[in-house]
Short mmCIF file of C-alpha atoms in Angstrom, two decimals:
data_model
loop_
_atom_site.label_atom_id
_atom_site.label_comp_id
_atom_site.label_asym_id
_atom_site.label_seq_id
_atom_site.Cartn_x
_atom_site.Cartn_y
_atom_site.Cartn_z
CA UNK A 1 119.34 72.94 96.89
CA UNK A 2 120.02 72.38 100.56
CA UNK A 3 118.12 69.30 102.17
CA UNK A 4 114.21 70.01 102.63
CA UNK A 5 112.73 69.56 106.44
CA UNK A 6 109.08 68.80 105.96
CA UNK A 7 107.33 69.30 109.14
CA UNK A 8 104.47 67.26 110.71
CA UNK A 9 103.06 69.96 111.56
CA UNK A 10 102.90 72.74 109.84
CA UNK A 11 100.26 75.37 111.36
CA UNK A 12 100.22 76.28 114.76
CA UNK A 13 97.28 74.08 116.13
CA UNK A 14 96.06 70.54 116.00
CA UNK A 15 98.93 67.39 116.41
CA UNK A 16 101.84 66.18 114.25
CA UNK A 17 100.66 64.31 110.81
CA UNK A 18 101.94 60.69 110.45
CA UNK A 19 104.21 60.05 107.74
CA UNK A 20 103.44 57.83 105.46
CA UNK A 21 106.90 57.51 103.72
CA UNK A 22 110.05 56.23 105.50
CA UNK A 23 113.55 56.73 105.06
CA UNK A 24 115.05 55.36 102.03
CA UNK A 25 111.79 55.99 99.50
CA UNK A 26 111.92 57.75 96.40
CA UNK A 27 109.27 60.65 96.11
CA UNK A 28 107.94 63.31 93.98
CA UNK A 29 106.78 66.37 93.99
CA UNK A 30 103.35 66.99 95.13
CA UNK A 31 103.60 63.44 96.56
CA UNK A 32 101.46 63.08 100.05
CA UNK A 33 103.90 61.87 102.42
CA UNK A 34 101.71 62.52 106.22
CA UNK A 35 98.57 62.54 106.94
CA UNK A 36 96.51 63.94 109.88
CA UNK A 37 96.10 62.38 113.22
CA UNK A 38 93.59 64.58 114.10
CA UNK A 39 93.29 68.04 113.26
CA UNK A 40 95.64 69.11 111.09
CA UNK A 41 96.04 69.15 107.30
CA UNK A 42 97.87 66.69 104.51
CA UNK A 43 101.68 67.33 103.89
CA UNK A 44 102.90 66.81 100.26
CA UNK A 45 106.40 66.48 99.29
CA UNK A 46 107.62 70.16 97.65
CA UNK A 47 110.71 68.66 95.87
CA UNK A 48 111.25 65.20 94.52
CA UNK A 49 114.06 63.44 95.90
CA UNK A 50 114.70 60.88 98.26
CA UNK A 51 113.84 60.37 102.13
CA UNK A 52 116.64 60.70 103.95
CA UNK A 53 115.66 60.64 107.48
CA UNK A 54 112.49 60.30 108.87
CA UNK A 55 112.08 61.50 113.11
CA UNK A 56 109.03 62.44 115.21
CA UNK A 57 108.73 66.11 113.99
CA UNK A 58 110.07 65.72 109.98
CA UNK A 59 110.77 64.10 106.94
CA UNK A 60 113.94 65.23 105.44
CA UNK A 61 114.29 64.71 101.80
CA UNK A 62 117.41 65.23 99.83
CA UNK A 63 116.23 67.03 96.56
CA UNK A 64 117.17 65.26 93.16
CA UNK A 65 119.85 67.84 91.28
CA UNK A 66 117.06 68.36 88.68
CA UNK A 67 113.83 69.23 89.75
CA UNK A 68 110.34 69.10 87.41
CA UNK A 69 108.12 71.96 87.15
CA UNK A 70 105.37 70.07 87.27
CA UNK A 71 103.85 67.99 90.56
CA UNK A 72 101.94 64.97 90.94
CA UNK A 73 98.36 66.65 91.00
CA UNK A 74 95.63 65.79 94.09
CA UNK A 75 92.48 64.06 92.96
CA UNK A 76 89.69 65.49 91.52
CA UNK A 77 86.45 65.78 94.01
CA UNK A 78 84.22 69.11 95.30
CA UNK A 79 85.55 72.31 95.45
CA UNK A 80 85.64 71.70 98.95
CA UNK A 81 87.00 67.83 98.59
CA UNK A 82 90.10 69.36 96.76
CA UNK A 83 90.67 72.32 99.06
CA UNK A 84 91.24 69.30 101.94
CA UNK A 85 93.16 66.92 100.26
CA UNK A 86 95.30 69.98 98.88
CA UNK A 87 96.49 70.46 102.47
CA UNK A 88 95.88 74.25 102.53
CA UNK A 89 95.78 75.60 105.51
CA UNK A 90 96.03 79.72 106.84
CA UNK A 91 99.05 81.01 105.15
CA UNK A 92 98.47 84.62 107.50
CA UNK A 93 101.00 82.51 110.27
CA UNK A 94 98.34 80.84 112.34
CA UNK A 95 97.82 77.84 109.68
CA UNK A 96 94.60 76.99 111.01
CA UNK A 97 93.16 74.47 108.64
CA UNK A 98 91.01 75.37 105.49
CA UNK A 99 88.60 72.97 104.93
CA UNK A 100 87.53 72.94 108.70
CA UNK A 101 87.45 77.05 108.49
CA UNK A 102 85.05 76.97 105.59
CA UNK A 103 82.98 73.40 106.64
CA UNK A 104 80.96 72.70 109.43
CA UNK A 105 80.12 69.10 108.45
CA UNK A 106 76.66 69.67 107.82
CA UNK A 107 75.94 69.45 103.83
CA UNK A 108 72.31 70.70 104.20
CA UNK A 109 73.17 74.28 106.82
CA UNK A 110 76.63 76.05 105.45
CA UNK A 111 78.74 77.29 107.79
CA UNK A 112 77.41 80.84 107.71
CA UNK A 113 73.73 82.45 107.05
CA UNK A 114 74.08 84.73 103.94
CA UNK A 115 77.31 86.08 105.61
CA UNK A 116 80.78 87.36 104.93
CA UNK A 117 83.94 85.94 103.42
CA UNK A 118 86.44 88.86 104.34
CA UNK A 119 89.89 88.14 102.64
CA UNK A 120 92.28 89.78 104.76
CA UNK A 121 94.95 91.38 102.12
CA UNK A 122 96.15 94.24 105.03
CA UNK A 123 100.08 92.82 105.00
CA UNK A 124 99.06 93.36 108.88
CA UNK A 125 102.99 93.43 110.08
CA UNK A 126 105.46 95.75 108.66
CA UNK A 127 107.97 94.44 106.66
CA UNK A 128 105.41 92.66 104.60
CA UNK A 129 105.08 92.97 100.60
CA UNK A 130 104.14 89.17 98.59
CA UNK A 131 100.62 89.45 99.84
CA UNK A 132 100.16 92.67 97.36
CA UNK A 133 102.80 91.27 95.01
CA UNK A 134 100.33 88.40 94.51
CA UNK A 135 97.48 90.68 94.13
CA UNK A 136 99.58 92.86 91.63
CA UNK A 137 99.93 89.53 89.37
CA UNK A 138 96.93 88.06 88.79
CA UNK A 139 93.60 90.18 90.68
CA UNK A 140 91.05 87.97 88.85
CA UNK A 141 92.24 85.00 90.83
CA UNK A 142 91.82 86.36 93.77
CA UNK A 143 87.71 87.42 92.41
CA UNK A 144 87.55 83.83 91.71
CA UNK A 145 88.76 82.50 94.49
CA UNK A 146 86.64 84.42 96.79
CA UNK A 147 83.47 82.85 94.50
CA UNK A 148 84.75 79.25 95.33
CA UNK A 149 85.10 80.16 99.05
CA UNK A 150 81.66 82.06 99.04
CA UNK A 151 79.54 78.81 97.58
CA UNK A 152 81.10 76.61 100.24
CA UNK A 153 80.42 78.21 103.00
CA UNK A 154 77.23 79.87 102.65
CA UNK A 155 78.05 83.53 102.16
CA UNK A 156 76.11 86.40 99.88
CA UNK A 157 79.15 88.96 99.94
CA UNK A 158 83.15 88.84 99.92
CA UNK A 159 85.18 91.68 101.30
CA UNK A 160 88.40 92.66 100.14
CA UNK A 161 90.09 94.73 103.04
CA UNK A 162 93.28 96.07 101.88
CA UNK A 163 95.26 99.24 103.93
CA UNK A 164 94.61 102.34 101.96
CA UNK A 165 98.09 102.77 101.08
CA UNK A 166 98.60 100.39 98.51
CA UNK A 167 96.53 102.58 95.50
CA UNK A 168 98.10 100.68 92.82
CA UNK A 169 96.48 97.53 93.52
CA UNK A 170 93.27 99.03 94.50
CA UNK A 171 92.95 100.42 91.27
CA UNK A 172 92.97 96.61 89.74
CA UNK A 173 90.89 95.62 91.94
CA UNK A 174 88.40 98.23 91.71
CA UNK A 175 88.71 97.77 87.89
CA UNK A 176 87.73 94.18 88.48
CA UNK A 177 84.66 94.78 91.21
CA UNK A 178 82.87 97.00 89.19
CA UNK A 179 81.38 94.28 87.28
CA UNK A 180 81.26 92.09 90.39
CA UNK A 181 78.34 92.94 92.90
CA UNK A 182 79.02 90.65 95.02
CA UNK A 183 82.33 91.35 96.23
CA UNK A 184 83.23 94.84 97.39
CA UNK A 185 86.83 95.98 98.80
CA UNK A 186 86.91 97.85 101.82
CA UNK A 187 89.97 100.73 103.13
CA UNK A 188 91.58 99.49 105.95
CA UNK A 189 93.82 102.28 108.03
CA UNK A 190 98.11 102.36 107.14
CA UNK A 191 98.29 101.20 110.84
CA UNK A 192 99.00 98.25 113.23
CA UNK A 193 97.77 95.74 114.08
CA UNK A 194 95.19 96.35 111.37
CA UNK A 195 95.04 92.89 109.96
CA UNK A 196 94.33 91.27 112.92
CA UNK A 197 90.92 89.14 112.67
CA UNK A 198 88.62 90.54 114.90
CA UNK A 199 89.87 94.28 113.82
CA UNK A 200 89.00 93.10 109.99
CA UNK A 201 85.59 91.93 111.39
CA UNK A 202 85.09 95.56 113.36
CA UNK A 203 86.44 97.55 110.18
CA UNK A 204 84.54 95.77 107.42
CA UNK A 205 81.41 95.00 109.34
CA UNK A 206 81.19 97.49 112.22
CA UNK A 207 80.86 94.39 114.27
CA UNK A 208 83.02 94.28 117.79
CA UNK A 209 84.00 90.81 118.63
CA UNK A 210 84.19 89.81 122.31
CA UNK A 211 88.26 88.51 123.20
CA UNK A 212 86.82 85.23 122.97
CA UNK A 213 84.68 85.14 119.71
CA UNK A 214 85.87 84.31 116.59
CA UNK A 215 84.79 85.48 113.68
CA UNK A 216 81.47 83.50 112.94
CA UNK A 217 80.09 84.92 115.79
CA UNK A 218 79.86 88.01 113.39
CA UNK A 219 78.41 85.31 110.44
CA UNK A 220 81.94 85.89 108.77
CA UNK A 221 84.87 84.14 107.65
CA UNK A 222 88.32 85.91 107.47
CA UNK A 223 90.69 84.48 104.96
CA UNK A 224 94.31 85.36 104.35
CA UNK A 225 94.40 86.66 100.33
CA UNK A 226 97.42 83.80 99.51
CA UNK A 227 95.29 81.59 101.17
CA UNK A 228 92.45 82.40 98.59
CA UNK A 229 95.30 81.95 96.09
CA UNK A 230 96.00 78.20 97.09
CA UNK A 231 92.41 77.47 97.35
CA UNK A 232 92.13 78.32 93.68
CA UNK A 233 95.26 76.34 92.43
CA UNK A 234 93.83 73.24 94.22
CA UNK A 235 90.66 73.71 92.55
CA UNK A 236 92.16 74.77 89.37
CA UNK A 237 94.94 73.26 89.14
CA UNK A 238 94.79 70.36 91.39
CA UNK A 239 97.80 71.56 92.83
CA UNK A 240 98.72 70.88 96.59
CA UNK A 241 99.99 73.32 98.73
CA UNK A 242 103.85 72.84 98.57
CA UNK A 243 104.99 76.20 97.96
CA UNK A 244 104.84 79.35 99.98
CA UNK A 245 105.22 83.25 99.28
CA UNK A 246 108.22 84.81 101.72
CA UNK A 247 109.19 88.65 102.30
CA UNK A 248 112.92 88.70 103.70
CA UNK A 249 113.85 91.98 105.17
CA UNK A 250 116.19 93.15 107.42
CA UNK A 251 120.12 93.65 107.77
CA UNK A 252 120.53 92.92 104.39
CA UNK A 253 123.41 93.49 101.55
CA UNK A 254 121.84 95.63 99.35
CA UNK A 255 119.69 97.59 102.08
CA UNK A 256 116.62 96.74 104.16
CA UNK A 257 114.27 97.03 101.09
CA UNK A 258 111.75 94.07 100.91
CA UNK A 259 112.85 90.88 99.26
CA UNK A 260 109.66 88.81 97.69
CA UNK A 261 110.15 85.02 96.65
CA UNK A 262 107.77 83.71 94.92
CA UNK A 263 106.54 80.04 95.20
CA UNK A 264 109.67 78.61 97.57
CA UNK A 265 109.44 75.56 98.18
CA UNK A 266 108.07 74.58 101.87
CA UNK A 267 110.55 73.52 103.86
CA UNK A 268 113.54 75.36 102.11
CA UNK A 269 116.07 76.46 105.28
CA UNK A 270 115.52 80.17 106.47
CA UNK A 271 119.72 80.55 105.91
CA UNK A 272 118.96 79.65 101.95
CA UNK A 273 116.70 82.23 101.60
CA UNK A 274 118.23 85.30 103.90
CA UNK A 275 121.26 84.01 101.52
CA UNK A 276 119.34 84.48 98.04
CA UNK A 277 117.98 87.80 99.44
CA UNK A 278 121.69 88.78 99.22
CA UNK A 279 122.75 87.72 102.50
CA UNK A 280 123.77 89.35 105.90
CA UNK A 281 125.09 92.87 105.60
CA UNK A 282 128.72 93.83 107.50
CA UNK A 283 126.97 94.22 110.62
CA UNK A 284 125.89 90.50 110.47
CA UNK A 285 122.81 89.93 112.32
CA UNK A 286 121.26 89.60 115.75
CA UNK A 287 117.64 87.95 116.04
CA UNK A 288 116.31 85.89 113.22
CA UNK A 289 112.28 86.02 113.78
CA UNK A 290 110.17 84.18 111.64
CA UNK A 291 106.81 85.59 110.88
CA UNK A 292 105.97 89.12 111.49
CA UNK A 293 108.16 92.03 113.23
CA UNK A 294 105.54 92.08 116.55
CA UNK A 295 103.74 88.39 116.67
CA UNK A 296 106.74 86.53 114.65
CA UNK A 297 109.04 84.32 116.82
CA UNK A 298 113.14 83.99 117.00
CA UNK A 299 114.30 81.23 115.12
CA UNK A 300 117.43 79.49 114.05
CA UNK A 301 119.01 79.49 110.37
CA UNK A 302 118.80 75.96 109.83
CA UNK A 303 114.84 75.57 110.71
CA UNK A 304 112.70 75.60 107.89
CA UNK A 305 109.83 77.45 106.71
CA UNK A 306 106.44 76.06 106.54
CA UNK A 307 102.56 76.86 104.87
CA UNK A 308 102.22 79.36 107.67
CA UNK A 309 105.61 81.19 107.62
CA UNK A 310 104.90 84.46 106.19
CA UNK A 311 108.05 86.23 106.69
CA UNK A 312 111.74 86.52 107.57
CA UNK A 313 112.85 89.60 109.42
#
């Protein structure tokens, strides 16, 4: 495995964590090796190794040739305790953090008033397929995860909005919800940008959001579905967040079909995994974006991918 590049910051808001590690220290997977400044969520090691380098953006760490299956797990605490130290933040490409999503500080008035935890499973931008593959392989989790997230912050009713064309999983889900009252799924239409939070708010709750509302203005919470996912591994588990689900797609050997990996370590290179995917096809390649087709962004092979990355197109 090629060197990992742990970023300080791994979402899109808040500042660069501080690590806590420095170059020339042994670590382990699941290790916390940064820690917030100020908004912004913990960064655990996803390989054990060794630090090789340590700048103002990243901890490098040279993996050890054999790596464990297992991880060094976070403490145990509320379900809301673990879902912070975990690090999880939005894996939908934002990476806004959990805890502060779910958590308004105040122990005695919950975040929202007998509202809404909408998980957004839509696979908004095309190209996309682990957010269903997840769903595919284990549905219950995903009912469970949605209770956890529904006790913390002070909502009567999940909603599961999922585009209408993936029938397959709807029909495990809906095998599921029957005997679950309080969460329901919801058809979202096959088009774009349907996915987006405020149109999940104004399909599942007929509620239209001003530009500059977010969604507890409509007493809701949207949550990406692999975010539920990593909520319920911390809590389960106590597992931190050091592994993300990627779709590579695009100018591929093979054909453009989607490629799903499954639990890659954050921070593997975005070359390492367009290579395992099968590599470039004879017409090599023009513009690498990382994230989706429309709000994704061109990046480089050698930059890795993160909590947030989503995809690589």
């Amino acid at each position: 495995m090629e060197n990992i590049q742990m970023l300080l910051k791994q979402g899109a808001v808040g500042k660069p964590c501080e690590a806590i590690v420095k170059k020339g220290d042994k670590v382990k997977r699941g290790q916390l090796i940064a820690t917030p400044t100020g908004l912004g969520a913990n960064v655990h090691s996803s390989v054990s190794g060794e630090v090789v380098d340590v700048t103002e953006d990243r901890i490098i760490i040279k993996p050890a040739a054999k790596q464990p299956k297992t991880f060094e797990k976070i403490k145990k605490g509320s379900n809301l305790e673990m879902i912070k130290e975990a690090g999880i933040i939005g894996q939908g490409g934002a990476g806004f953090p959990t805890y502060i999503k779910i958590y308004n500080g105040k122990e005695d008035k919950p975040v929202l008033d007998h509202g809404y935890i909408l998980v957004n499973a839509s696979e908004c931008e095309p190209g996309l397929a682990h957010n269903i593959a997840q769903i595919d392989e284990d549905p219950a989790a995903l009912l469970r995860g949605i209770h956890y997230l529904m006790e913390i912050a002070g909502a009567d009713k999940g909603i599961i909005a999922i585009k209408k064309k993936h029938r397959e999983t709807i029909e495990k889900l809906d095998a599921l919800l029957k005997d679950d009252p309080a969460i329901e799924r919801h058809l979202l239409p096959d088009i774009y940008p349907m996915g987006e939070e405020r149109a999940v708010v104004r399909e599942c709750l007929g509620i239209e959001l001003e530009p500059d509302k977010l969604p507890s203005a409509a007493n809701a919470v949207v949550i990406n579905s692999e975010t539920v996912y990593s909520c319920v591994k911390a809590i389960e588990d106590q597992k931190p967040l050091i592994d993300k689900n990627i779709t590579v797609r695009g100018m591929i050997k093979g054909g453009s079909e989607a490629h799903v990996f499954m639990d890659v370590p954050v921070g593997r290179s975005v070359e390492a995994l367009i290579n395992e995917a099968g590599g470039f096809d004879e017409r090599g390649y023009g513009e690498i974006i990382m994230g989706g087709s429309f709000t994704g962004k061109a990046t480089t092979l050698d930059a890795p991918i993160t909590k947030a990355t989503g995809a690589i197109l």
